[in-house]
Structure formats: C-alpha cells, structure tokens
mmCIF file with all atom_site columns, C-alpha atoms in Angstrom:
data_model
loop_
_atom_site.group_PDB
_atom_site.id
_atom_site.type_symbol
_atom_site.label_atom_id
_atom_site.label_alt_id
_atom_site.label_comp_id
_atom_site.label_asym_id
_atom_site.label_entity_id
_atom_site.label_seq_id
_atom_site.pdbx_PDB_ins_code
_atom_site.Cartn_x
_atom_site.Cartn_y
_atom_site.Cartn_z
_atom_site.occupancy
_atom_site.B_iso_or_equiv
_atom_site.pdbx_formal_charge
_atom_site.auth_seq_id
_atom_site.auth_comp_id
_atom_site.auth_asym_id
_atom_site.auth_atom_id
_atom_site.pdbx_PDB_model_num
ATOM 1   C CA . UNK F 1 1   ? 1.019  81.142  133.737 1.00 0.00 ? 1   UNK F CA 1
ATOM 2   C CA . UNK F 1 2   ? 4.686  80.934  133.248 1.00 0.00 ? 2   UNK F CA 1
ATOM 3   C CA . UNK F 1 3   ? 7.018  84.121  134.007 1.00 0.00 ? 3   UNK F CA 1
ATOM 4   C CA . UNK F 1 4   ? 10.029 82.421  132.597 1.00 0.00 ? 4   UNK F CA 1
ATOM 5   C CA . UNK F 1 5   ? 11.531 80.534  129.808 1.00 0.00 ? 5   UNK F CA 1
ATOM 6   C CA . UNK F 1 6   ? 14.514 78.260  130.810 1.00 0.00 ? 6   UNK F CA 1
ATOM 7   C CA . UNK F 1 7   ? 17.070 77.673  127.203 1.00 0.00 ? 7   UNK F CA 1
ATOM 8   C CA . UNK F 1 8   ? 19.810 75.418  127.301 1.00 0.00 ? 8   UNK F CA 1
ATOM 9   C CA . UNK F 1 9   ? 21.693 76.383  123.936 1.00 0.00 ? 9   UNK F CA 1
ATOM 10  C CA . UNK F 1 10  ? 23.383 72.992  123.036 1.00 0.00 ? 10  UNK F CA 1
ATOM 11  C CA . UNK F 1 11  ? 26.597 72.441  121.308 1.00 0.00 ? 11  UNK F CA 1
ATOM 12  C CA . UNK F 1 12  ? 24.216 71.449  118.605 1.00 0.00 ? 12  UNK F CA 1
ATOM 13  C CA . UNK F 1 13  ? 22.277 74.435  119.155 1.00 0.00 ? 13  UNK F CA 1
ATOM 14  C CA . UNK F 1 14  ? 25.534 76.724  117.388 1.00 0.00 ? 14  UNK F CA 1
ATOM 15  C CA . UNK F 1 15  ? 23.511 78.684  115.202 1.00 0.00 ? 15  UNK F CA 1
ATOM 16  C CA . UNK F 1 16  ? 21.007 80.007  117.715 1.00 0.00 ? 16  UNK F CA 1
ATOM 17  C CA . UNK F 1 17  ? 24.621 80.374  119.988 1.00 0.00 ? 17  UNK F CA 1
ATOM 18  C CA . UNK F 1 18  ? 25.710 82.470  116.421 1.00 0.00 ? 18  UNK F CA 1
ATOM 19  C CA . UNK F 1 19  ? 22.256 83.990  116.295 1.00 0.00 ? 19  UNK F CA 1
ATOM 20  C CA . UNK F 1 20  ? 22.272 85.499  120.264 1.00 0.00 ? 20  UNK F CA 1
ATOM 21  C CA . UNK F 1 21  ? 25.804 86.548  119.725 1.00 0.00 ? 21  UNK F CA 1
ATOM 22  C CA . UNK F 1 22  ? 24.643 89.118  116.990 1.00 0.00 ? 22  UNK F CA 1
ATOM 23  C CA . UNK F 1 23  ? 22.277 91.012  118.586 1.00 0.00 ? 23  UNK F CA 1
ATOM 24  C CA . UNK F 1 24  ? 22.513 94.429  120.701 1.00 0.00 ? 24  UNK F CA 1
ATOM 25  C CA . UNK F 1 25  ? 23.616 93.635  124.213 1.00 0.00 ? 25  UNK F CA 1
ATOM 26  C CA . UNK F 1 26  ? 20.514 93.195  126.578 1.00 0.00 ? 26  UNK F CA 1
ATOM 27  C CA . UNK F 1 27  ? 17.720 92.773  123.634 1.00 0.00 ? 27  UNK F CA 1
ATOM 28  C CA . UNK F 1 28  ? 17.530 88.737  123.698 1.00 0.00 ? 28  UNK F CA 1
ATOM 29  C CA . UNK F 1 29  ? 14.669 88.963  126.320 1.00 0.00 ? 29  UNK F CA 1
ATOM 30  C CA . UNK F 1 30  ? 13.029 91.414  124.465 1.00 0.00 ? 30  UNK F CA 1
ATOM 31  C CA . UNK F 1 31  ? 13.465 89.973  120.993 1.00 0.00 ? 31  UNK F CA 1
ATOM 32  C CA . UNK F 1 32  ? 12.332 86.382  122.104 1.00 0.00 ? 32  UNK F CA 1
ATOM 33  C CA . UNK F 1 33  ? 9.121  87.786  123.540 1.00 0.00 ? 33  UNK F CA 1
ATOM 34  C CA . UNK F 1 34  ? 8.573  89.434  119.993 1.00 0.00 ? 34  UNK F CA 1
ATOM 35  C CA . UNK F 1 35  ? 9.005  86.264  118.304 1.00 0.00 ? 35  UNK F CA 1
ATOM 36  C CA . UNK F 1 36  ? 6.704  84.371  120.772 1.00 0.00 ? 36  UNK F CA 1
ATOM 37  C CA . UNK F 1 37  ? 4.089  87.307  120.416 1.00 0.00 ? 37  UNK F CA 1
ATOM 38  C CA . UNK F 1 38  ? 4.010  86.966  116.712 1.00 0.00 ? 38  UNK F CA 1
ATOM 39  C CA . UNK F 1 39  ? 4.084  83.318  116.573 1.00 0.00 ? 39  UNK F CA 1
ATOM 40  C CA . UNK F 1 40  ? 0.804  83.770  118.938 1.00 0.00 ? 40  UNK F CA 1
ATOM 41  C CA . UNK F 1 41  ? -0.635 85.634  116.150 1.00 0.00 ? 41  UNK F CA 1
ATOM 42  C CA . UNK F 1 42  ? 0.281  83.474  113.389 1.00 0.00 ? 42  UNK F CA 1
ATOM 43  C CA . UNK F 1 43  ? 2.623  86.089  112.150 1.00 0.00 ? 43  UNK F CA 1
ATOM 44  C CA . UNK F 1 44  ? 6.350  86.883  111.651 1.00 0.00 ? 44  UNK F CA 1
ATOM 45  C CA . UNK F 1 45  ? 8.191  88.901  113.780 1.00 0.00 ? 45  UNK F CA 1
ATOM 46  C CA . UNK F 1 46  ? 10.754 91.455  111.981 1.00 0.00 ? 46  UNK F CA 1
ATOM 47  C CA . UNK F 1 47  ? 13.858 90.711  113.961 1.00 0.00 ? 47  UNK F CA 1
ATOM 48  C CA . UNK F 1 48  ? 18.295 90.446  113.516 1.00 0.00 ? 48  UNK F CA 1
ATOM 49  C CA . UNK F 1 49  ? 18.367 88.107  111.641 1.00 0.00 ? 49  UNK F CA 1
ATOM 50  C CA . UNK F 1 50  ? 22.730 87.563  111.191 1.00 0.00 ? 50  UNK F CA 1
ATOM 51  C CA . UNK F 1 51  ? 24.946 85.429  112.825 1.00 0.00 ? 51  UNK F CA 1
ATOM 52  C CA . UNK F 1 52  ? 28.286 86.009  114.340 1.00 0.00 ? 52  UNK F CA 1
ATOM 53  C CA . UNK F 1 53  ? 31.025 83.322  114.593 1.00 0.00 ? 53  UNK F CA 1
ATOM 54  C CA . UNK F 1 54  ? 31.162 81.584  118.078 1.00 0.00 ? 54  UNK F CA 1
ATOM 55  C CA . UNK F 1 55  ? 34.364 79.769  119.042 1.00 0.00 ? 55  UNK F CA 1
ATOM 56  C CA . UNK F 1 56  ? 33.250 78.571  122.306 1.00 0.00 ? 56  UNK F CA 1
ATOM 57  C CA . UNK F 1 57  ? 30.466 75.976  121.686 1.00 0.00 ? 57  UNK F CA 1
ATOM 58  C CA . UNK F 1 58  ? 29.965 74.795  125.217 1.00 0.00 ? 58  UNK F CA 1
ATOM 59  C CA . UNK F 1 59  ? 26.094 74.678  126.345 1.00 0.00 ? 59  UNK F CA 1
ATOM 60  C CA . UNK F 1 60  ? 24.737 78.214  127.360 1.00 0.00 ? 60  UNK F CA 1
ATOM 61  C CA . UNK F 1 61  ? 21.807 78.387  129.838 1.00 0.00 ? 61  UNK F CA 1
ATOM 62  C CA . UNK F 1 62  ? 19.927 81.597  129.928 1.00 0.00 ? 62  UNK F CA 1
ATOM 63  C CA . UNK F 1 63  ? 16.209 82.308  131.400 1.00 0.00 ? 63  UNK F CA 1
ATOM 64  C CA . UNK F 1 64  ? 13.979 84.431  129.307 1.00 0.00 ? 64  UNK F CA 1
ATOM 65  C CA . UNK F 1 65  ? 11.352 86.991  131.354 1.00 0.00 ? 65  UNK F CA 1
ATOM 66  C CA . UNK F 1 66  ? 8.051  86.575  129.514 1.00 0.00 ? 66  UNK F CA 1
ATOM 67  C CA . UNK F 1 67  ? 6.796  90.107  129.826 1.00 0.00 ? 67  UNK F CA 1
ATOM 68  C CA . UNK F 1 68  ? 3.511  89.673  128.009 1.00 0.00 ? 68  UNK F CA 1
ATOM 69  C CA . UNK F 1 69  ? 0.227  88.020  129.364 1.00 0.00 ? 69  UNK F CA 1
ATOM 70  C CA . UNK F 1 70  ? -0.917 87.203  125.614 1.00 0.00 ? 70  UNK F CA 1
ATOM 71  C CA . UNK F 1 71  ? 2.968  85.436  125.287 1.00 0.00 ? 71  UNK F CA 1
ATOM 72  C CA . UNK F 1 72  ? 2.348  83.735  128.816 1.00 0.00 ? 72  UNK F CA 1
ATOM 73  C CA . UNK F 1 73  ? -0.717 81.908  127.487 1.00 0.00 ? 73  UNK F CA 1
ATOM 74  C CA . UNK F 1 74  ? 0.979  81.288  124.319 1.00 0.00 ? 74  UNK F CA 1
ATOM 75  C CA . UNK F 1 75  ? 4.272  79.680  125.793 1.00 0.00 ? 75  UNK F CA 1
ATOM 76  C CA . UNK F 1 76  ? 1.550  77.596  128.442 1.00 0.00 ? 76  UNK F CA 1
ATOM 77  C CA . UNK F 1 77  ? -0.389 76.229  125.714 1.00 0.00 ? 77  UNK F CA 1
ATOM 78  C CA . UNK F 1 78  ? 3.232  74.307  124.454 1.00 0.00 ? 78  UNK F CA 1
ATOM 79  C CA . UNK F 1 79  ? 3.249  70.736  124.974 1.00 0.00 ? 79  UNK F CA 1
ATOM 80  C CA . UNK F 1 80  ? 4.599  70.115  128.555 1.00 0.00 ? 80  UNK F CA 1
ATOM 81  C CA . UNK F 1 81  ? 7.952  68.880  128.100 1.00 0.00 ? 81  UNK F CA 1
ATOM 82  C CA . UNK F 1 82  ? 8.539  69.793  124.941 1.00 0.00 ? 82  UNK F CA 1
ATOM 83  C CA . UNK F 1 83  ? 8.956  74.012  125.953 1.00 0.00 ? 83  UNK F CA 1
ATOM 84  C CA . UNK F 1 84  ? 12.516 74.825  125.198 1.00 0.00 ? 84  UNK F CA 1
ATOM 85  C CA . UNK F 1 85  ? 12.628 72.946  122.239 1.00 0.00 ? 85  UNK F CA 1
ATOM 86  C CA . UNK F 1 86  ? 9.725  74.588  120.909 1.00 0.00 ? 86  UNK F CA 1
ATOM 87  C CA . UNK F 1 87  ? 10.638 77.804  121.540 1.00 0.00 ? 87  UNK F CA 1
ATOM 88  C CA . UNK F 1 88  ? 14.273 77.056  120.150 1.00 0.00 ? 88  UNK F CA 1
ATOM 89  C CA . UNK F 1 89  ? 12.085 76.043  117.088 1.00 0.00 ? 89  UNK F CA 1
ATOM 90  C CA . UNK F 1 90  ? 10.253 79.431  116.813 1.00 0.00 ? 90  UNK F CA 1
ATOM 91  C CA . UNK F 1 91  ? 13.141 81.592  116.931 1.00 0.00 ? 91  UNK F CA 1
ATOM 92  C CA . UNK F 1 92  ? 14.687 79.235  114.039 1.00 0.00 ? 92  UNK F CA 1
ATOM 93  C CA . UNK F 1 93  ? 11.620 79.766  111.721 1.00 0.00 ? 93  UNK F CA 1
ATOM 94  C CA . UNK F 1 94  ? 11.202 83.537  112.516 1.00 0.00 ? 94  UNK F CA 1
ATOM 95  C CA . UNK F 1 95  ? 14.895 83.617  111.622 1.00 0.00 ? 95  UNK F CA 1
ATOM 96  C CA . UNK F 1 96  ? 14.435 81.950  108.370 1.00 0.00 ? 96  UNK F CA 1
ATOM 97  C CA . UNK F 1 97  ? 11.617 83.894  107.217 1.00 0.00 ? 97  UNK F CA 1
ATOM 98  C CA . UNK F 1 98  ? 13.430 87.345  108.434 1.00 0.00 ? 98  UNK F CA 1
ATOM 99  C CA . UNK F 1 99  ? 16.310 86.060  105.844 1.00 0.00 ? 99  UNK F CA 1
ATOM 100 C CA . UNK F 1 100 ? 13.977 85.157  103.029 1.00 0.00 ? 100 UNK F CA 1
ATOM 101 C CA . UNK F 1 101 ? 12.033 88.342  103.611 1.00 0.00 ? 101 UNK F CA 1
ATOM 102 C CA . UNK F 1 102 ? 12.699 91.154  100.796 1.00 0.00 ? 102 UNK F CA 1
ATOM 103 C CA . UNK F 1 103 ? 14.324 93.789  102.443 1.00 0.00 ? 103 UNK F CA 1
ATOM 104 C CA . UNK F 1 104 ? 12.935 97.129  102.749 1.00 0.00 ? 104 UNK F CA 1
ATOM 105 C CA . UNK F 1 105 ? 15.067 99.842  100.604 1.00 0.00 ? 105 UNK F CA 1
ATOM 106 C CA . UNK F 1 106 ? 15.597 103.294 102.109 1.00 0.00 ? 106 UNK F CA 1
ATOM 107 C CA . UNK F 1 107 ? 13.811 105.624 99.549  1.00 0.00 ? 107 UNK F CA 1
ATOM 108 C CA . UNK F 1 108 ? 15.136 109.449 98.764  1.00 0.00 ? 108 UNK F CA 1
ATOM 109 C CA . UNK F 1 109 ? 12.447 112.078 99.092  1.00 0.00 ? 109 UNK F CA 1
ATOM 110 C CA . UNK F 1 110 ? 11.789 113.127 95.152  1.00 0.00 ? 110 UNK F CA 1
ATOM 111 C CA . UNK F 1 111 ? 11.592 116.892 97.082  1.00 0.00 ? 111 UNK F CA 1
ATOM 112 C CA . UNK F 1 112 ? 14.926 116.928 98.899  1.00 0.00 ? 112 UNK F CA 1
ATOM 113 C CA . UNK F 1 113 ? 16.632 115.073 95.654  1.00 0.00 ? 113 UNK F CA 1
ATOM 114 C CA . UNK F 1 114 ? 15.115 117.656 93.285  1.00 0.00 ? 114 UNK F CA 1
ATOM 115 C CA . UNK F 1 115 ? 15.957 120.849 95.766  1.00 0.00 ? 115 UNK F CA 1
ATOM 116 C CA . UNK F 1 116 ? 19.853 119.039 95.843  1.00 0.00 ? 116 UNK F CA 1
ATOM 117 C CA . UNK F 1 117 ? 19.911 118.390 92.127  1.00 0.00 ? 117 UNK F CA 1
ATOM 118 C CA . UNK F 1 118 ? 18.949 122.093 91.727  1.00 0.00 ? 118 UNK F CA 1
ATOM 119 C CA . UNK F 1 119 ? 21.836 123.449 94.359  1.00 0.00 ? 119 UNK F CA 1
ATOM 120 C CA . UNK F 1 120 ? 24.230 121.440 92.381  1.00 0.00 ? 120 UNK F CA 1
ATOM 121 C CA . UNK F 1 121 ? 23.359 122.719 89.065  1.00 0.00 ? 121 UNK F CA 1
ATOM 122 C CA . UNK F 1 122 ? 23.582 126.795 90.203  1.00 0.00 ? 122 UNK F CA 1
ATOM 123 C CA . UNK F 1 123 ? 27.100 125.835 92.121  1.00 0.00 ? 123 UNK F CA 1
ATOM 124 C CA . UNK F 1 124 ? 28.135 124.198 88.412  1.00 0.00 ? 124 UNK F CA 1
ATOM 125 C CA . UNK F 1 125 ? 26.660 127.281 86.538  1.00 0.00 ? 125 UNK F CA 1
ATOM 126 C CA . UNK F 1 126 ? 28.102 130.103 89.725  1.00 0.00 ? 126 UNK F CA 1
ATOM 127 C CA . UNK F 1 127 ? 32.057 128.321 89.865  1.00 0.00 ? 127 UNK F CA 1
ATOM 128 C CA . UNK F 1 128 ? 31.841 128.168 85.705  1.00 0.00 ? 128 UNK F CA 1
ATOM 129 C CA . UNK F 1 129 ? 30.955 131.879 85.478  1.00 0.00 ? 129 UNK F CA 1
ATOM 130 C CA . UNK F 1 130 ? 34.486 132.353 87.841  1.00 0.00 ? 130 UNK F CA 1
ATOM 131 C CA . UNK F 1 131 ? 36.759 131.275 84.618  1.00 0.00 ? 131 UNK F CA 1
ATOM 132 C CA . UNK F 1 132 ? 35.619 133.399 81.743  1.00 0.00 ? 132 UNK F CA 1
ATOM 133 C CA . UNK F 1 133 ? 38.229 134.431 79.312  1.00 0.00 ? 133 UNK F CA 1
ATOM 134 C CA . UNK F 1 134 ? 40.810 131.439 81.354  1.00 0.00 ? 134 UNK F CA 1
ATOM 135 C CA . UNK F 1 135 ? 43.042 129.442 79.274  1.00 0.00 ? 135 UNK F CA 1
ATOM 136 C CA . UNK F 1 136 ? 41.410 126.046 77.634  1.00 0.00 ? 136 UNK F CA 1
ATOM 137 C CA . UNK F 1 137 ? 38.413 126.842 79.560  1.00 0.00 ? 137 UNK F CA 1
ATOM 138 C CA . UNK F 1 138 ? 35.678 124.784 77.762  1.00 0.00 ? 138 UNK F CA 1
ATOM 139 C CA . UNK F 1 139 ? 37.800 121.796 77.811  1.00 0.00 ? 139 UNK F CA 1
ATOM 140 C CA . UNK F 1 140 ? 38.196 121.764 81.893  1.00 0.00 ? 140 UNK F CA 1
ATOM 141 C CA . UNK F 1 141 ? 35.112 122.836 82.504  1.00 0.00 ? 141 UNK F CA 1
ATOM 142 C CA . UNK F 1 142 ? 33.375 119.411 80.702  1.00 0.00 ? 142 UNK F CA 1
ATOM 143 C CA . UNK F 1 143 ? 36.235 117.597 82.413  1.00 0.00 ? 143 UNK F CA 1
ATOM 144 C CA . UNK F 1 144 ? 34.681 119.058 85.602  1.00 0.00 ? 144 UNK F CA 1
ATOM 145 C CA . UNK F 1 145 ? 31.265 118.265 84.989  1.00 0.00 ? 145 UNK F CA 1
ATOM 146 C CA . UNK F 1 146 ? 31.650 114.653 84.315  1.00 0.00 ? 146 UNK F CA 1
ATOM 147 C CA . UNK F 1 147 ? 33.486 113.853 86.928  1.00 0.00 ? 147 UNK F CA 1
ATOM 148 C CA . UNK F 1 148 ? 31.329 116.302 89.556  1.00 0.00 ? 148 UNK F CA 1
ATOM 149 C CA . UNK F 1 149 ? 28.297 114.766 88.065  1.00 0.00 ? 149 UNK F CA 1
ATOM 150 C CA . UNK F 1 150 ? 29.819 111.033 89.035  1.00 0.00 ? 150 UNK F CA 1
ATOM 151 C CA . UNK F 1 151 ? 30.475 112.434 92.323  1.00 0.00 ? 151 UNK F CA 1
ATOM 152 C CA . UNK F 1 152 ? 27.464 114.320 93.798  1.00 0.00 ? 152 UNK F CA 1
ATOM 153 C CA . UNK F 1 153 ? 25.187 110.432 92.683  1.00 0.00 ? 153 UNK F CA 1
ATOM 154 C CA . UNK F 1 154 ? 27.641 108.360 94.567  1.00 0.00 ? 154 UNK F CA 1
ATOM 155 C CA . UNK F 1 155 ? 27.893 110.692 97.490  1.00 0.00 ? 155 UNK F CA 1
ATOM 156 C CA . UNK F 1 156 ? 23.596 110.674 97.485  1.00 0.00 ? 156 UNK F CA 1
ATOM 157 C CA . UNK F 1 157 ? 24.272 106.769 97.449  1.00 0.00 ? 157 UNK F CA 1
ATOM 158 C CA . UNK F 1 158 ? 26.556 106.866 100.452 1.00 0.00 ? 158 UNK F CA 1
ATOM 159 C CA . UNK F 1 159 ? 23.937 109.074 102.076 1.00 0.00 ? 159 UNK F CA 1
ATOM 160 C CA . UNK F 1 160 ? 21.480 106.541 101.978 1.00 0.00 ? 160 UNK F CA 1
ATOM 161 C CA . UNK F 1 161 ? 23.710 103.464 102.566 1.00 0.00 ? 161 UNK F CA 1
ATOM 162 C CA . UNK F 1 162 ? 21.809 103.503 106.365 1.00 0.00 ? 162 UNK F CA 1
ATOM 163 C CA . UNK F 1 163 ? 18.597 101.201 107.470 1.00 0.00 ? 163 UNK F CA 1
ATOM 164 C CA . UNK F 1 164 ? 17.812 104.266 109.244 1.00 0.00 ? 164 UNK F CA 1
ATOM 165 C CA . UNK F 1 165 ? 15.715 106.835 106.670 1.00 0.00 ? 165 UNK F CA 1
ATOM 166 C CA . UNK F 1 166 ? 15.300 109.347 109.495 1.00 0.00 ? 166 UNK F CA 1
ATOM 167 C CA . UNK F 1 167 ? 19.253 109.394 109.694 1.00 0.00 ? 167 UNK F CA 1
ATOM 168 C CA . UNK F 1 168 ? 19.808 109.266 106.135 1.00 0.00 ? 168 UNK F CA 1
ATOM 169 C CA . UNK F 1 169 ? 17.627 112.337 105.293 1.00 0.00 ? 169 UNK F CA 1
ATOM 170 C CA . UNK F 1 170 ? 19.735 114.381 107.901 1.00 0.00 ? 170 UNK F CA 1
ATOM 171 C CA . UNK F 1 171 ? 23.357 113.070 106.193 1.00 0.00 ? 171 UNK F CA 1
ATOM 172 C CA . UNK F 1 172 ? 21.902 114.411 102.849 1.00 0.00 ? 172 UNK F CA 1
ATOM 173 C CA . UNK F 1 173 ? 20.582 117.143 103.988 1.00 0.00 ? 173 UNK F CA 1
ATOM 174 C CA . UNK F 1 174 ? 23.962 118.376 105.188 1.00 0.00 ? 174 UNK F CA 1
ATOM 175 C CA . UNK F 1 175 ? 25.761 116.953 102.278 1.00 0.00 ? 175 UNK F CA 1
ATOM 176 C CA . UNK F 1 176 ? 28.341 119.923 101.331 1.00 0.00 ? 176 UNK F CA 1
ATOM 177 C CA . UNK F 1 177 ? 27.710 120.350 97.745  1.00 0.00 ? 177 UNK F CA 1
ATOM 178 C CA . UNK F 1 178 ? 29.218 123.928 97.438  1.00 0.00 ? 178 UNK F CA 1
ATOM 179 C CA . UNK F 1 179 ? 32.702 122.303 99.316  1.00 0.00 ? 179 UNK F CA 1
ATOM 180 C CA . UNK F 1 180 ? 32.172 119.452 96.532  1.00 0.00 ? 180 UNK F CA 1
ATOM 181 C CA . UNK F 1 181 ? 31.970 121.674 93.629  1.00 0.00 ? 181 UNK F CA 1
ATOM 182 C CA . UNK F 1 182 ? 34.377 124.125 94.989  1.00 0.00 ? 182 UNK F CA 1
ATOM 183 C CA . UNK F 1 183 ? 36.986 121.753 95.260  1.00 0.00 ? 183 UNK F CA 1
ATOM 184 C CA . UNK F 1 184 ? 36.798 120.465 92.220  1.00 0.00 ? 184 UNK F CA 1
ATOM 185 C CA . UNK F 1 185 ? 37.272 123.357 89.997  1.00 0.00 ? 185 UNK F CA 1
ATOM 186 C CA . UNK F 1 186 ? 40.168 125.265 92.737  1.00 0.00 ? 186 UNK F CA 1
ATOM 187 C CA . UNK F 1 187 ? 41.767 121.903 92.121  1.00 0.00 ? 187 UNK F CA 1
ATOM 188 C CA . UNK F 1 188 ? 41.236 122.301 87.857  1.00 0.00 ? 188 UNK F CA 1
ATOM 189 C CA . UNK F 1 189 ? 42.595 125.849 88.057  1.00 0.00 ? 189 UNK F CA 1
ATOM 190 C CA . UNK F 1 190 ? 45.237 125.378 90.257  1.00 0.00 ? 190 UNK F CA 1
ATOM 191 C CA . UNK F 1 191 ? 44.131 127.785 92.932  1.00 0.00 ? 191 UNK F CA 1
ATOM 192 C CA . UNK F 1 192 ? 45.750 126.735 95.561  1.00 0.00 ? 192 UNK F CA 1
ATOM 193 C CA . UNK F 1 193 ? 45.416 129.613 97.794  1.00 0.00 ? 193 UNK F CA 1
ATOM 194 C CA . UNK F 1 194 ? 42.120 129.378 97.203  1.00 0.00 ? 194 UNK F CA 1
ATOM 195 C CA . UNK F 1 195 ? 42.052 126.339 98.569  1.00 0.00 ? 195 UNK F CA 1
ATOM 196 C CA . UNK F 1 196 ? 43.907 127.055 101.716 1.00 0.00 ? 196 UNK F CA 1
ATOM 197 C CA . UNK F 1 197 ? 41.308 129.580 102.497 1.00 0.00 ? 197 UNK F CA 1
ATOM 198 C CA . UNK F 1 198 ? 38.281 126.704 102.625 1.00 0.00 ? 198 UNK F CA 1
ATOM 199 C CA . UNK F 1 199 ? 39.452 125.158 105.687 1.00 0.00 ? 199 UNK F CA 1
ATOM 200 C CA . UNK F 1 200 ? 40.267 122.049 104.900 1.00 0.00 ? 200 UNK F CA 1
ATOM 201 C CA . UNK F 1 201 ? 41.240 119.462 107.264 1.00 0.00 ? 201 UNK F CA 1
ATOM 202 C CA . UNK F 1 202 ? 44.868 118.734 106.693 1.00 0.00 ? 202 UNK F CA 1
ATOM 203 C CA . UNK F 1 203 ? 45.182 115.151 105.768 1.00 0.00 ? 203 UNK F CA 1
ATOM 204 C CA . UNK F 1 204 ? 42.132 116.014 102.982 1.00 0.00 ? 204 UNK F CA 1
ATOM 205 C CA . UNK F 1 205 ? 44.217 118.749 101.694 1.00 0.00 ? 205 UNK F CA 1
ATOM 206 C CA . UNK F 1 206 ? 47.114 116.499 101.523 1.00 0.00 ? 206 UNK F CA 1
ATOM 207 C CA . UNK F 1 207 ? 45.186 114.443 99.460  1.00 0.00 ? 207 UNK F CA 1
ATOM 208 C CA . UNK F 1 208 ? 44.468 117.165 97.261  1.00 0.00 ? 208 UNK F CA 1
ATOM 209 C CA . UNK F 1 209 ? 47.421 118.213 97.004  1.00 0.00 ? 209 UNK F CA 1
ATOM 210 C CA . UNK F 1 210 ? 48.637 114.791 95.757  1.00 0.00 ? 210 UNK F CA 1
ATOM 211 C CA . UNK F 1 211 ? 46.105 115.187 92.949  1.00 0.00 ? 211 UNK F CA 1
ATOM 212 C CA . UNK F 1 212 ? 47.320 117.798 91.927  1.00 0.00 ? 212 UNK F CA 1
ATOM 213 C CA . UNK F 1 213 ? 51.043 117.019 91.621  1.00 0.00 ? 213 UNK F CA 1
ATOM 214 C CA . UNK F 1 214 ? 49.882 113.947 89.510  1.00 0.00 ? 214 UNK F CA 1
ATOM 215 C CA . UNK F 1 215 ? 48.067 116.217 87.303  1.00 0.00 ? 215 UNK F CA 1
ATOM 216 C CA . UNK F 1 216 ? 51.363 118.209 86.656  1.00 0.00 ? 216 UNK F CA 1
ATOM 217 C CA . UNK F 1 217 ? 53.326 114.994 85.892  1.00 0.00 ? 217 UNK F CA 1
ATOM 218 C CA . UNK F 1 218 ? 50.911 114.156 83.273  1.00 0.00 ? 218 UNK F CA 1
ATOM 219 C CA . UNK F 1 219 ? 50.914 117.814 81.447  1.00 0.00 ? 219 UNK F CA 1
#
C-alpha cells in the first residue's frame, strides 16, 4: 500500500499552483487526503475552493502523506503510471464541484433576532421618554427612528457577514444596541456632555463630533 503521493505541479499545472497557494499553511496534506477519501466514496469533498495569484510558475514538487488505509487502497487501485496525474485530476473536479456548489448561508436564530428586535424597541421607547416637552420633538424623534431602524438591520447583517455561525451568534449577541441608540439621540439633542460621559473611544467621538458640526452648518 502506498504511504506517499509524489506531485510535480507543472508550469501548466498554475491553477492547482493558485489553488495550494490559498489554503491555510500546513492543510494541503490533510485536504488532499479528504479529496482522495471522498473520491473513494463516490462523493465530494467540501474543501477551499479559491485561488491566489502565483507569479513564480516554476514546477513545485511536494509529497503527500496518505494517512488513511481506505485512501491507501484507493490511490493503489490508480492505474500504475498514471498516479499523479490522476490525483492532480481529482483535486481539479472536487474543486469544480466545491465552486458550483450552492453555498451554505449563515442563518440568525428567530429567538436571539426577536429578543434583539425587542431590546431595540424599549431603548427607542426609554431614550424617547428622555425629551418630553423638548423643542421640535416629534420631528427628531421620526428622524431618529428611521435612520436607527436602518442601522440596527445593517449592523445584524455585518454580524453575520462570517462562515462561522458559532462566531456570528457571539458578535450579535454582544452587539451594543443601548451605545447605538444612545448615540443617536445625544447626537439629535446636542448633548454633548452626555456624550463625553459614554466613553467613547476618541477617534469615534471625533467622528461624532464632525456630525454634528455638519448638522449646525445646515440649520
């Protein structure tokens, strides 16, 4: 049974070269096995599936460990000969398919959305109570909720811009709503000594700062 795989990546070869160069350092061994193990099965390994741009196309020669008896067999039952080619075939197709494949979306738990959506609403409801009897309140306050209500759906987009749904529940999870929403109407009503007291890193608070010196110029 063999233990190793010998590649030659040829100058031809620049999109497997491409292929290598895009995955995590040290996972071609273990990638290639998954490919051969699911070719063994008839089925399609989920693997990278990107390419980075190579500028040196000179041959590469790299040994593969075959670390599976069931991938041993496999790789022995290749026409003798005809090995490295084979395999440089297999990686190509699981490639392909991995790039025709429909990609899984990262869903948002209907709970954690709903419990979020809820937080937002009683911050909109808790800030809005603050300005009672202030000057052309109704009119800020509706300028406040569209543009909050923009905000808080593309920050839960952002959240979930990540393969990773594990990670992604843990971003939005933490997502600082009451900073949001605090912000927004300090920055309406002109508290700014308010805002000082938040804590806000100093290049946001510049930025804030900013808006609301363009806000001035325009009233």
């Amino acid at each position: 049974m063999p233990n190793t795989i010998h590649l030659i990546i040829k100058t031809e070869d620049a999109d497997l070269r491409g292929w290598m160069a895009s995955l995590p350092r040290r996972t071609l061994n273990k990638t290639v096995n998954e490919i051969l193990l699911a070719e063994s099965k008839s089925e399609i390994a989920a693997i990278p599936f990107e390419f980075s741009s190579i500028e040196n196309s000179k041959p590469l020669s790299c040994v593969i460990r075959v670390t599976d008896e069931k991938v041993a067999r496999f790789v022995n039952n290749l026409l003798k000969g005809e090995v490295m080619e084979s395999v440089k075939k297999i990686i190509r197709k699981h490639i392909r398919k991995n790039k025709e494949m429909p990609q899984n979306e990262v869903g948002i738990p209907a709970e954690l959305l709903a419990a979020k959506i809820e937080e937002f609403r009683q911050l909109l409801v808790a800030n809005a109570d603050l300005y009672v009897g202030e000057h052309d309140k109704n009119r800020k306050i509706k300028s406040i909720y569209i543009k909050l209500i923009n905000e808080f759906f593309n920050n839960i987009l952002d959240c979930y811009r990540w393969d990773d749904e594990e990670k992604c529940d843990c971003i939005f999870q933490n997502f600082e709503i009451e900073k949001l929403v605090g912000i927004e109407f300090l920055l309406m009503f002109d508290e700014i000594f308010k805002l000082l007291q938040l804590g806000i890193p100093d290049e946001e608070f510049e930025t804030i700062l900013t808006q609301m010196r363009e806000k001035e110029k325009k009233t």
